[in-house]
Coordinates of C-alpha atoms in Angstrom, one line a residue:
M1 CA -0.1 0.0 -0.2
K2 CA 2.8 2.0 0.7
N3 CA 3.6 1.9 -2.8
V4 CA 0.2 2.2 -3.9
K5 CA 0.0 6.2 -2.3
A6 CA 3.1 7.3 -3.9
F7 CA 2.2 6.9 -7.0
G8 CA -1.2 8.3 -6.2
K9 CA 0.9 11.2 -4.9
A10 CA 2.6 11.6 -8.4
L11 CA -0.3 11.3 -9.6
I12 CA -0.8 14.3 -7.9
R13 CA 1.7 16.5 -8.5
A14 CA 1.6 15.8 -11.8
G15 CA -1.9 17.4 -11.8
I16 CA -3.2 15.0 -13.4
I17 CA -5.9 14.0 -10.4
T18 CA -6.9 15.6 -7.2
S19 CA -6.3 14.7 -3.2
E20 CA -9.8 13.8 -3.4
Q21 CA -10.1 11.5 -6.7
L22 CA -6.9 9.8 -4.6
K23 CA -8.5 9.0 -1.4
E24 CA -12.1 7.1 -3.5
A25 CA -9.9 5.4 -5.3
L26 CA -8.1 4.4 -3.1
S27 CA -11.4 3.0 -1.2
E28 CA -11.9 1.1 -3.4
L29 CA -9.4 -0.6 -4.0
D30 CA -9.9 -3.6 -2.7
G31 CA -6.4 -5.9 -4.5
G32 CA -6.9 -4.1 -7.8
S33 CA -4.9 -2.3 -9.5
L34 CA -4.6 2.0 -8.9
P35 CA -4.5 2.9 -12.9
K36 CA -7.6 0.9 -13.8
V37 CA -9.0 2.6 -11.1
L38 CA -8.4 6.1 -11.8
A39 CA -9.8 4.9 -15.6
D40 CA -12.5 2.9 -14.7
K41 CA -14.1 5.6 -12.7
G42 CA -12.7 8.7 -15.0
F43 CA -10.2 10.8 -13.6
A44 CA -7.5 10.4 -16.5
S45 CA -7.0 8.7 -18.9
E46 CA -4.4 5.7 -19.2
T47 CA -1.4 7.3 -21.1
D48 CA -1.7 10.1 -18.6
I49 CA -1.7 7.8 -16.4
A50 CA 0.8 5.3 -17.4
R51 CA 3.0 7.8 -18.4
T52 CA 3.4 9.0 -14.4
L53 CA 3.7 6.3 -12.9
A54 CA 6.3 5.8 -15.1
E55 CA 8.5 9.0 -14.9
A56 CA 7.8 8.2 -11.1
A57 CA 8.8 5.0 -10.7
G58 CA 12.0 5.7 -13.0
L59 CA 11.1 3.2 -15.7
E60 CA 10.2 3.7 -20.0
Y61 CA 7.5 3.5 -20.7
V62 CA 6.1 1.9 -24.2
D63 CA 3.3 2.7 -26.2
L64 CA 1.4 -1.1 -27.0
S65 CA -0.2 -0.3 -29.4
S66 CA 2.6 -0.2 -31.8
Y67 CA 4.6 -1.5 -31.0
E68 CA 5.9 -4.7 -32.4
I69 CA 6.4 -7.5 -29.8
D70 CA 8.5 -10.1 -29.8
P71 CA 7.0 -13.1 -30.1
N72 CA 9.6 -15.7 -28.3
A73 CA 9.9 -13.4 -25.0
A74 CA 5.6 -13.7 -24.8
T75 CA 6.2 -17.3 -24.8
F76 CA 8.5 -17.0 -21.4
L77 CA 4.9 -16.7 -19.9
S78 CA 1.9 -18.6 -20.1
E79 CA -1.3 -17.3 -20.4
E80 CA -2.5 -18.3 -17.3
V81 CA 0.9 -15.9 -15.4
M82 CA 0.0 -13.1 -17.8
R83 CA -3.2 -12.6 -16.8
K84 CA -3.3 -13.1 -13.0
Y85 CA -0.6 -9.9 -12.9
N86 CA -1.5 -8.1 -15.8
V87 CA 2.0 -7.8 -17.1
I88 CA 3.0 -9.3 -20.7
P89 CA 7.1 -10.3 -22.3
I90 CA 7.5 -7.8 -25.0
K91 CA 11.7 -8.3 -25.7
M92 CA 14.3 -11.0 -25.1
E93 CA 17.9 -9.6 -24.9
K94 CA 20.6 -10.9 -23.1
K95 CA 19.8 -13.1 -21.3
K96 CA 16.7 -10.5 -20.0
L97 CA 13.6 -10.2 -20.3
T98 CA 11.9 -6.9 -20.6
V99 CA 8.0 -7.0 -19.1
A100 CA 5.4 -4.8 -20.2
V101 CA 3.6 -4.2 -16.6
S102 CA 0.1 -1.8 -15.7
D103 CA 0.7 -1.1 -12.2
P104 CA 4.5 0.0 -11.6
S105 CA 3.7 -0.1 -8.0
N106 CA 3.6 -3.6 -7.6
I107 CA 7.2 -4.8 -6.9
F108 CA 5.7 -8.5 -5.3
A109 CA 4.2 -9.1 -9.2
I110 CA 7.8 -8.1 -10.6
D111 CA 10.0 -10.3 -8.1
D112 CA 7.4 -13.6 -8.5
L113 CA 8.2 -12.9 -12.3
K114 CA 12.0 -13.7 -11.7
I115 CA 11.3 -16.4 -10.2
I116 CA 8.8 -17.7 -12.6
T117 CA 11.3 -16.6 -15.4
G118 CA 14.9 -17.8 -14.1
I119 CA 15.5 -14.4 -15.6
E120 CA 16.5 -10.7 -14.8
V121 CA 13.0 -9.1 -15.2
E122 CA 13.6 -5.3 -16.8
P123 CA 10.0 -4.1 -16.3
V124 CA 8.1 -1.5 -18.8
V125 CA 5.5 0.8 -18.0
A126 CA 2.3 -0.4 -20.9
N127 CA -1.5 1.4 -20.4
E128 CA -3.4 -1.3 -18.9
S129 CA -5.6 -1.9 -21.4
D130 CA -3.0 -2.7 -24.5
I131 CA -1.2 -5.0 -22.1
I132 CA -5.1 -6.8 -22.3
N133 CA -5.5 -7.0 -26.1
A134 CA -1.9 -7.6 -26.1
I135 CA -2.3 -11.3 -24.2
N136 CA -5.3 -11.6 -26.1
Q137 CA -3.4 -11.4 -29.2
Y138 CA -0.5 -14.2 -28.1
S139 CA -2.3 -16.5 -26.6
R140 CA -5.3 -16.8 -29.2
I141 CA -1.9 -17.1 -31.6
D142 CA -0.7 -20.4 -28.6
K143 CA -3.7 -21.9 -28.3
E144 CA -3.9 -22.3 -32.3
V145 CA -0.4 -23.6 -32.1
E146 CA -1.5 -26.2 -29.5
E147 CA -4.4 -27.9 -31.2
L148 CA -2.2 -27.8 -34.1
A149 CA 0.3 -29.8 -32.0
S150 CA -2.4 -32.7 -31.5
L151 CA -2.9 -33.2 -35.6
E152 CA -1.1 -36.5 -36.6
E153 CA 2.9 -36.6 -37.1
E154 CA 2.4 -37.6 -40.6
S155 CA -0.6 -35.6 -41.9
E156 CA 1.0 -35.9 -45.3
E157 CA -0.3 -39.5 -45.3
L158 CA -3.9 -38.0 -45.5
P159 CA -5.4 -38.2 -48.2
V160 CA -6.6 -34.7 -50.2
T161 CA -10.8 -34.8 -49.5
T162 CA -9.5 -34.9 -45.1
I163 CA -7.0 -32.3 -44.9
A164 CA -9.6 -30.3 -47.7
E165 CA -12.6 -30.6 -45.4
E166 CA -10.6 -29.3 -42.5
A167 CA -9.0 -26.1 -43.6
E168 CA -12.6 -26.3 -45.0
S169 CA -13.9 -26.3 -41.7
E170 CA -14.6 -22.4 -40.4
E171 CA -14.2 -23.7 -36.4
A172 CA -10.6 -25.9 -37.1
P173 CA -7.6 -25.1 -35.4
I174 CA -5.4 -24.5 -39.1
V175 CA -8.8 -21.7 -40.3
K176 CA -7.9 -19.7 -37.0
L177 CA -4.1 -19.4 -37.3
V178 CA -4.1 -18.5 -40.7
N179 CA -6.6 -15.9 -39.8
V180 CA -4.5 -14.9 -37.1
I181 CA -1.1 -14.3 -39.4
L182 CA -3.6 -12.6 -42.5
S183 CA -4.8 -9.9 -40.1
E184 CA -1.9 -9.2 -37.6
A185 CA 0.4 -8.8 -40.9
V186 CA -2.5 -6.1 -42.0
R187 CA -1.8 -4.5 -38.4
S188 CA 1.8 -4.7 -38.7
R189 CA 1.8 -2.1 -41.6
S190 CA 4.1 -5.9 -43.6
A191 CA 4.0 -6.0 -47.4
D192 CA 4.7 -9.7 -47.7
I193 CA 4.2 -12.8 -45.5
H194 CA 6.2 -15.9 -45.5
I195 CA 5.5 -19.4 -44.6
E196 CA 8.9 -21.4 -44.7
P197 CA 8.3 -25.5 -44.3
Q198 CA 12.3 -25.9 -42.4
D199 CA 13.3 -29.3 -41.0
R200 CA 11.5 -29.8 -37.8
D201 CA 8.6 -26.8 -37.6
I202 CA 7.3 -23.8 -40.0
R203 CA 8.7 -20.3 -39.4
V204 CA 5.7 -17.3 -40.5
R205 CA 8.5 -14.3 -41.5
Y206 CA 7.0 -10.3 -42.0
R207 CA 8.2 -7.8 -44.0
I208 CA 8.0 -4.8 -42.8
D209 CA 9.7 -1.5 -44.4
G210 CA 11.3 -3.9 -47.0
V211 CA 12.7 -6.3 -44.6
L212 CA 11.7 -9.4 -42.5
H213 CA 10.9 -10.5 -38.8
D214 CA 10.4 -13.9 -37.5
V215 CA 7.2 -14.0 -35.8
M216 CA 6.3 -17.5 -34.4
R217 CA 6.7 -21.3 -35.8
S218 CA 3.9 -24.0 -36.1
P219 CA 4.4 -27.4 -35.2
K220 CA 5.3 -29.2 -38.6
S221 CA 2.6 -31.6 -38.3
A222 CA 0.3 -28.6 -39.5
Q223 CA 2.3 -27.8 -42.6
M224 CA 0.0 -30.0 -45.0
V225 CA -3.6 -28.8 -44.0
M226 CA -2.0 -24.9 -44.1
S227 CA -1.0 -25.4 -47.2
T228 CA -4.3 -26.4 -48.2
R229 CA -5.8 -24.1 -46.0
I230 CA -4.5 -20.8 -48.6
K231 CA -5.2 -23.0 -51.1
I232 CA -8.7 -22.8 -50.6
M233 CA -8.8 -19.1 -50.2
A234 CA -6.7 -19.1 -53.7
N235 CA -8.3 -20.8 -55.2
L236 CA -5.3 -23.3 -56.1
D237 CA -5.2 -26.9 -57.2
I238 CA -4.6 -28.8 -53.6
A239 CA -2.9 -31.7 -55.0
E240 CA -0.7 -30.4 -56.6
K241 CA 2.8 -30.1 -55.1
R242 CA 5.4 -30.4 -57.3
L243 CA 4.6 -27.2 -59.2
P244 CA 4.8 -23.4 -57.9
Q245 CA 1.0 -22.0 -58.1
D246 CA 0.4 -18.3 -58.0
G247 CA -3.0 -17.0 -57.3
R248 CA -5.2 -14.5 -55.2
F249 CA -7.8 -14.1 -52.7
S250 CA -9.5 -10.7 -50.6
L251 CA -10.7 -10.1 -47.2
V252 CA -11.7 -8.1 -45.0
I253 CA -10.4 -6.6 -42.3
D254 CA -10.5 -3.8 -39.3
G255 CA -12.7 -2.9 -42.2
K256 CA -10.6 -2.0 -44.5
P257 CA -10.5 -4.8 -47.6
V258 CA -7.3 -6.4 -48.7
D259 CA -6.2 -8.2 -51.0
F260 CA -3.0 -10.8 -50.9
R261 CA -1.9 -12.8 -53.7
V262 CA 0.3 -16.1 -53.5
A263 CA 2.4 -17.9 -54.8
T264 CA 3.7 -21.2 -54.2
L265 CA 7.1 -23.1 -54.8
P266 CA 7.8 -26.9 -54.3
T267 CA 10.8 -27.2 -51.6
I268 CA 12.6 -29.8 -50.0
H269 CA 10.7 -29.2 -46.8
G270 CA 7.4 -29.2 -48.3
E271 CA 6.0 -26.2 -50.2
K272 CA 7.3 -22.3 -49.3
I273 CA 4.1 -20.0 -49.9
V274 CA 4.8 -16.1 -49.5
L275 CA 1.2 -13.6 -49.5
R276 CA 2.0 -10.1 -51.5
I277 CA -0.3 -7.9 -48.9
L278 CA -2.0 -5.4 -51.3
E279 CA -3.6 -2.6 -49.7
K280 CA -6.1 -0.2 -51.7
E281 CA -5.1 3.3 -49.6
S282 CA -0.6 2.2 -49.7
I283 CA -0.8 2.2 -53.5
M284 CA -2.6 5.5 -53.7
I285 CA -0.1 7.6 -52.8
P286 CA -0.4 10.9 -54.3
L287 CA 3.0 11.5 -57.2
E288 CA 4.3 14.2 -54.3
E289 CA 4.2 12.3 -51.3
L290 CA 6.5 9.2 -52.7
G291 CA 10.4 11.1 -52.4
F292 CA 10.8 12.5 -55.5
L293 CA 13.1 15.6 -55.1
P294 CA 11.6 19.4 -56.5
D295 CA 13.3 19.6 -59.3
T296 CA 13.1 15.9 -60.1
L297 CA 8.9 16.2 -59.7
E298 CA 9.3 19.0 -61.7
K299 CA 11.2 17.0 -64.4
Y300 CA 7.9 14.0 -64.3
K301 CA 4.8 15.9 -64.5
K302 CA 6.5 17.4 -67.0
S303 CA 6.8 14.8 -68.9
L304 CA 3.3 13.1 -68.0
T305 CA 1.8 16.0 -69.6
K306 CA 3.2 15.4 -73.5
P307 CA 0.6 13.4 -75.2
Y308 CA 2.8 10.8 -76.8
G309 CA 6.2 9.3 -75.8
A310 CA 7.7 6.0 -73.5
I311 CA 8.2 6.0 -69.3
F312 CA 9.7 3.6 -68.2
V313 CA 10.6 3.5 -64.8
C314 CA 13.7 1.1 -63.6
G315 CA 15.0 -0.8 -60.6
P316 CA 14.6 -4.4 -59.2
T317 CA 11.7 -6.0 -57.6
G318 CA 9.9 -4.4 -54.6
S319 CA 11.7 -1.3 -55.3
G320 CA 8.6 0.4 -55.6
K321 CA 7.9 0.6 -59.2
T322 CA 4.2 -0.3 -59.2
T323 CA 3.1 1.9 -56.8
T324 CA 5.4 4.9 -58.7
L325 CA 3.7 3.6 -62.2
Y326 CA -0.1 4.2 -60.2
A327 CA 0.8 7.1 -59.3
A328 CA 1.0 8.6 -62.5
L329 CA -1.7 7.1 -64.0
N330 CA -4.0 8.7 -61.1
V331 CA -2.5 12.3 -62.9
V332 CA -3.1 11.3 -66.8
N333 CA -6.7 9.6 -65.6
S334 CA -9.7 11.3 -66.7
V335 CA -13.2 11.0 -68.4
E336 CA -11.4 12.5 -72.0
K337 CA -8.5 10.5 -71.9
N338 CA -8.9 6.2 -72.5
I339 CA -6.2 5.1 -70.1
I340 CA -5.6 1.2 -71.1
T341 CA -3.0 -1.5 -69.0
V342 CA -1.9 -4.8 -69.2
E343 CA -0.7 -6.7 -66.0
D344 CA 0.6 -9.8 -64.5
P345 CA -0.9 -9.6 -62.1
V346 CA -3.0 -7.0 -61.6
E347 CA -2.2 -5.6 -58.8
Y348 CA -5.0 -2.9 -57.9
R349 CA -8.1 -1.9 -59.5
L350 CA -8.4 2.0 -60.1
A351 CA -11.2 3.4 -61.4
G352 CA -11.4 5.3 -64.9
C353 CA -9.3 2.3 -65.7
N354 CA -9.4 -0.9 -68.6
Q355 CA -6.9 -3.1 -66.6
V356 CA -5.7 -5.9 -68.8
Q357 CA -4.8 -9.5 -67.0
V358 CA -2.6 -11.9 -68.7
N359 CA -3.4 -15.0 -68.8
P360 CA 0.1 -17.4 -70.4
K361 CA -2.4 -20.3 -70.3
A362 CA -4.6 -18.8 -72.4
G363 CA -2.7 -17.7 -74.9
L364 CA -2.8 -13.6 -73.7
T365 CA 0.7 -12.4 -72.9
F366 CA 1.8 -9.1 -72.9
A367 CA 2.6 -9.0 -76.6
S368 CA -1.1 -10.3 -78.0
A369 CA -2.9 -8.7 -75.8
L370 CA -0.7 -4.8 -76.1
R371 CA -1.6 -6.1 -79.8
S372 CA -5.5 -5.8 -79.2
I373 CA -5.0 -3.0 -77.2
L374 CA -3.7 -0.8 -80.0
R375 CA -7.1 -1.4 -81.6
N376 CA -9.0 0.0 -78.6
D377 CA -8.5 3.5 -79.2
P378 CA -6.3 3.7 -76.7
D379 CA -4.4 7.7 -75.0
I380 CA -2.0 5.9 -72.0
V381 CA -1.1 2.2 -72.0
M382 CA 0.6 1.2 -69.1
I383 CA 2.6 -2.0 -70.0
G384 CA 2.9 -3.9 -66.4
E385 CA 6.6 -5.4 -67.4
I386 CA 8.5 -5.9 -70.7
R387 CA 9.8 -8.8 -70.5
D388 CA 10.8 -9.8 -74.0
K389 CA 11.8 -7.8 -78.3
E390 CA 8.2 -8.4 -78.8
T391 CA 6.9 -6.4 -75.4
A392 CA 9.3 -4.1 -76.2
L393 CA 9.2 -3.2 -79.8
I394 CA 5.2 -3.2 -79.6
A395 CA 5.4 -0.3 -76.8
V396 CA 8.4 1.8 -78.7
E397 CA 6.1 1.6 -82.1
S398 CA 3.4 3.0 -80.3
A399 CA 5.4 5.8 -78.0
L400 CA 6.0 6.8 -81.7
T401 CA 2.2 6.3 -83.6
G402 CA 1.0 8.3 -80.8
H403 CA 0.6 6.9 -77.2
L404 CA 1.7 8.4 -73.9
V405 CA 2.9 4.5 -72.9
L406 CA 4.2 3.8 -69.4
S407 CA 5.8 0.9 -68.1
T408 CA 9.2 -0.8 -66.5
L409 CA 12.4 -2.1 -66.9
H410 CA 14.5 -4.3 -64.6
T411 CA 17.4 -2.2 -64.5
N412 CA 20.4 -1.3 -61.8
D413 CA 20.1 2.9 -62.9
A414 CA 18.3 4.9 -66.1
P415 CA 21.3 5.2 -68.5
S416 CA 21.7 1.0 -68.8
A417 CA 17.6 1.3 -70.1
I418 CA 18.8 2.3 -73.6
T419 CA 21.3 -0.4 -73.6
R420 CA 19.1 -2.3 -72.5
L421 CA 16.3 -1.8 -74.7
T422 CA 19.3 -2.4 -77.5
E423 CA 20.2 -5.9 -75.9
M424 CA 17.1 -7.2 -76.3
G425 CA 16.9 -6.2 -80.4
I426 CA 15.6 -2.6 -80.3
E427 CA 16.5 -1.0 -82.6
P428 CA 18.7 2.5 -82.0
F429 CA 17.4 5.0 -83.2
L430 CA 13.5 4.0 -82.7
T431 CA 14.3 4.1 -78.8
A432 CA 15.8 7.5 -79.2
S433 CA 12.6 8.4 -80.8
A434 CA 10.4 7.3 -78.5
I435 CA 11.5 7.3 -74.8
D436 CA 10.7 10.9 -73.8
C437 CA 12.8 9.7 -70.2
V438 CA 13.7 7.2 -67.8
I439 CA 13.0 7.1 -64.2
A440 CA 15.2 4.2 -61.6
Q441 CA 14.1 4.1 -58.5
R442 CA 14.6 2.6 -54.9
L443 CA 13.1 2.0 -51.2
A444 CA 14.7 3.3 -48.4
R445 CA 13.5 3.3 -44.8
R446 CA 12.3 6.5 -42.9
L447 CA 14.0 7.2 -39.7
C448 CA 11.9 7.6 -37.0
N449 CA 10.5 11.3 -36.2
K450 CA 10.7 10.0 -32.0
C451 CA 13.5 8.8 -31.8
K452 CA 16.0 9.9 -34.7
E453 CA 19.6 11.1 -33.3
V454 CA 21.9 14.4 -34.4
Y455 CA 25.1 13.5 -34.7
K456 CA 28.4 15.1 -35.7
P457 CA 29.7 12.8 -38.9
D458 CA 33.8 12.4 -39.1
K459 CA 35.0 14.4 -42.7
D460 CA 36.4 10.7 -43.3
F461 CA 33.2 9.2 -43.2
L462 CA 30.8 11.6 -45.6
K463 CA 34.1 11.2 -47.9
S464 CA 34.1 7.3 -48.1
A465 CA 29.8 7.4 -48.6
G466 CA 29.8 9.8 -51.1
Y467 CA 29.4 13.0 -50.3
C468 CA 31.6 15.8 -52.4
D469 CA 34.1 18.3 -51.2
E470 CA 31.7 21.2 -51.0
D471 CA 29.6 19.5 -49.2
I472 CA 31.3 18.1 -46.3
E473 CA 32.9 21.3 -45.1
R474 CA 29.2 23.1 -45.3
I475 CA 28.0 19.6 -43.2
E476 CA 27.9 20.0 -39.8
T477 CA 25.0 17.3 -38.4
L478 CA 23.2 14.3 -39.6
Y479 CA 20.7 12.0 -38.1
K480 CA 21.0 8.3 -36.9
A481 CA 18.5 5.5 -36.4
K482 CA 18.0 4.6 -32.5
G483 CA 14.8 2.6 -31.8
C484 CA 11.8 3.4 -29.8
D485 CA 8.9 2.0 -29.0
Y486 CA 6.8 3.4 -32.2
C487 CA 9.1 2.1 -34.4
S488 CA 9.0 -1.0 -33.0
N489 CA 13.9 -0.9 -31.9
T490 CA 14.5 -0.4 -35.4
G491 CA 14.9 3.6 -35.8
Y492 CA 13.0 3.2 -38.4
R493 CA 9.4 3.2 -39.5
G494 CA 8.0 3.5 -43.1
R495 CA 9.5 4.1 -46.4
T496 CA 10.4 6.9 -49.3
G497 CA 11.7 7.1 -52.3
I498 CA 14.6 7.5 -54.3
F499 CA 14.5 8.4 -57.7
E500 CA 16.8 8.8 -60.5
L501 CA 15.8 10.7 -63.1
M502 CA 17.0 11.2 -67.2
L503 CA 15.0 13.2 -69.9
M504 CA 16.5 11.8 -73.6
S505 CA 17.9 15.6 -74.5
E506 CA 18.6 15.6 -78.5
E507 CA 23.2 14.4 -77.4
I508 CA 21.6 11.1 -76.2
K509 CA 19.9 10.6 -78.7
A510 CA 22.7 10.6 -80.5
L511 CA 24.4 8.8 -78.2
T512 CA 22.2 5.7 -78.5
I513 CA 22.1 5.6 -82.1
E514 CA 25.3 5.7 -82.0
R515 CA 25.1 2.1 -79.2
A516 CA 27.4 4.2 -77.2
S517 CA 28.1 2.1 -73.8
S518 CA 25.4 2.8 -70.3
E519 CA 28.5 4.9 -68.8
E520 CA 28.9 7.5 -71.3
I521 CA 25.2 8.3 -71.6
T522 CA 26.0 8.5 -67.8
K523 CA 27.5 10.9 -67.9
V524 CA 26.4 13.2 -70.4
A525 CA 23.2 12.7 -68.4
R526 CA 25.0 13.7 -64.9
K527 CA 26.5 17.2 -66.9
Q528 CA 23.3 17.7 -68.1
G529 CA 22.2 17.7 -64.7
M530 CA 20.9 14.3 -63.9
T531 CA 21.1 13.8 -60.0
S532 CA 21.8 10.5 -58.9
L533 CA 20.6 7.5 -57.5
K534 CA 23.1 8.0 -54.7
E535 CA 23.4 11.7 -54.7
A536 CA 19.2 11.6 -54.4
G537 CA 19.6 9.4 -51.2
L538 CA 22.4 10.8 -49.6
R539 CA 20.3 14.4 -49.8
K540 CA 17.8 12.4 -48.1
A541 CA 19.9 11.5 -45.0
L542 CA 21.0 15.4 -45.4
A543 CA 17.6 16.4 -44.9
G544 CA 16.9 13.6 -41.9
E545 CA 14.3 11.5 -44.2
T546 CA 16.5 8.4 -43.3
S547 CA 19.4 7.9 -42.8
V548 CA 23.8 7.7 -44.9
E549 CA 23.9 3.7 -44.0
E550 CA 20.2 3.0 -45.4
V551 CA 21.5 4.8 -48.5
L552 CA 24.4 2.9 -48.7
R553 CA 23.2 0.0 -48.3
V554 CA 19.8 0.3 -50.6
V555 CA 21.6 2.7 -53.2
V556 CA 25.6 0.8 -53.4

């Protein structure tokens, strides 16, 4: 009671409650927690109480609603113990278990946790409702996994019909587990879910801000039923395990429609499944918010206003090319324009656009689809990806015959797109006449605005990073990642684009016709004002949007 009163007085000093309110709460405590009684009576908000108690106890406050809990840490305590003390382990590091508590005055609970776990326990303070929600989430996963563990070890030998029935039953443990995996992935801002059979179990990982994170392990016995469940949802052949398959399905999660694109891949331990999460809100980003530098954005917008010509977006898989193309389509989309796209697959539905999905099995390839849509009087054509000579030739010829063509190429930088088309067999004089501009891009993680740190960089470091002598002399501070609850201790939250834009000047057209190397084209483009990917990234680091280390990770 002594600690409880001390924390109560701390709340009074902070102006959170009055002495009368504390007296009333203490009279109704009856073994409960002071923060809960105060919040239930409406005397103060949970967050204000938790922050004040954390400060009074000299502990850290954690916002669990945006914190990525370590699933391995959460298994250190049983659901019974977590609910008894209203705590949840959130991080395990160097033999020290970080535990979120709602009532730091309950020192007996913390002592009990040390005895139960047998390791050092470091308490942090969190809102009681957030702790309860987290316990519900992780105990739900544990229950589903425990039920799955009871499945027969040799489930591969069960008839396909029996496995299908299990995977279709809404009450089946596997169905509940798959639903939890999907919903938690969406809530954690994941772009992909990796379900990977290992030798002894199944590993589940989420890709958040471009980096994979371990989420959970599932019993090996659940492998067949889990893959069958996802195949049923994606309308795939559940009997086919030897060949890769692709499909998609939709769900409503937290009131929002979410599409999942599914790809299976046979491995030595079973079928690996990757689900790409496609949220419409994530693709409908205005052009101005993608991360273009002001001068680069102005050039890109000017190219989009032209009635014909080709605009290519280049970069590796996962660099945000599709998002950039859709943002461009949103700019040019109007009643006066007939926009037709050819994609594999159609990832997002765009109102006002005629979208065609290729179907190689039926003979509908990029090339055959393009030949057909050109007879449908398009003003703007968007091609998901140029993969072969025939598609490239039709795209280039379309740009020359009065159409604005948007597409992607897999090259590392903008000048390499010219040489890539030549290597594919496109005549250089056609390339020179058709292309208006080429964009290369990467995605870099944004520094967390709540915890990024300012530091004074060493001149040798700036030079090795690629800053010019003029910049080195004037740069006094940069920013680096630190890590906090808001960014799940990564130091980063969200991503931003890094762009390189090359316009087809007369000099570059001449070099294209002469079949010059990409290095020669790069030199001329740089002289004419092209900002390279690395330079654009370093400018973003200087502005505090990202770190130099992150730029070098994605660009070099």
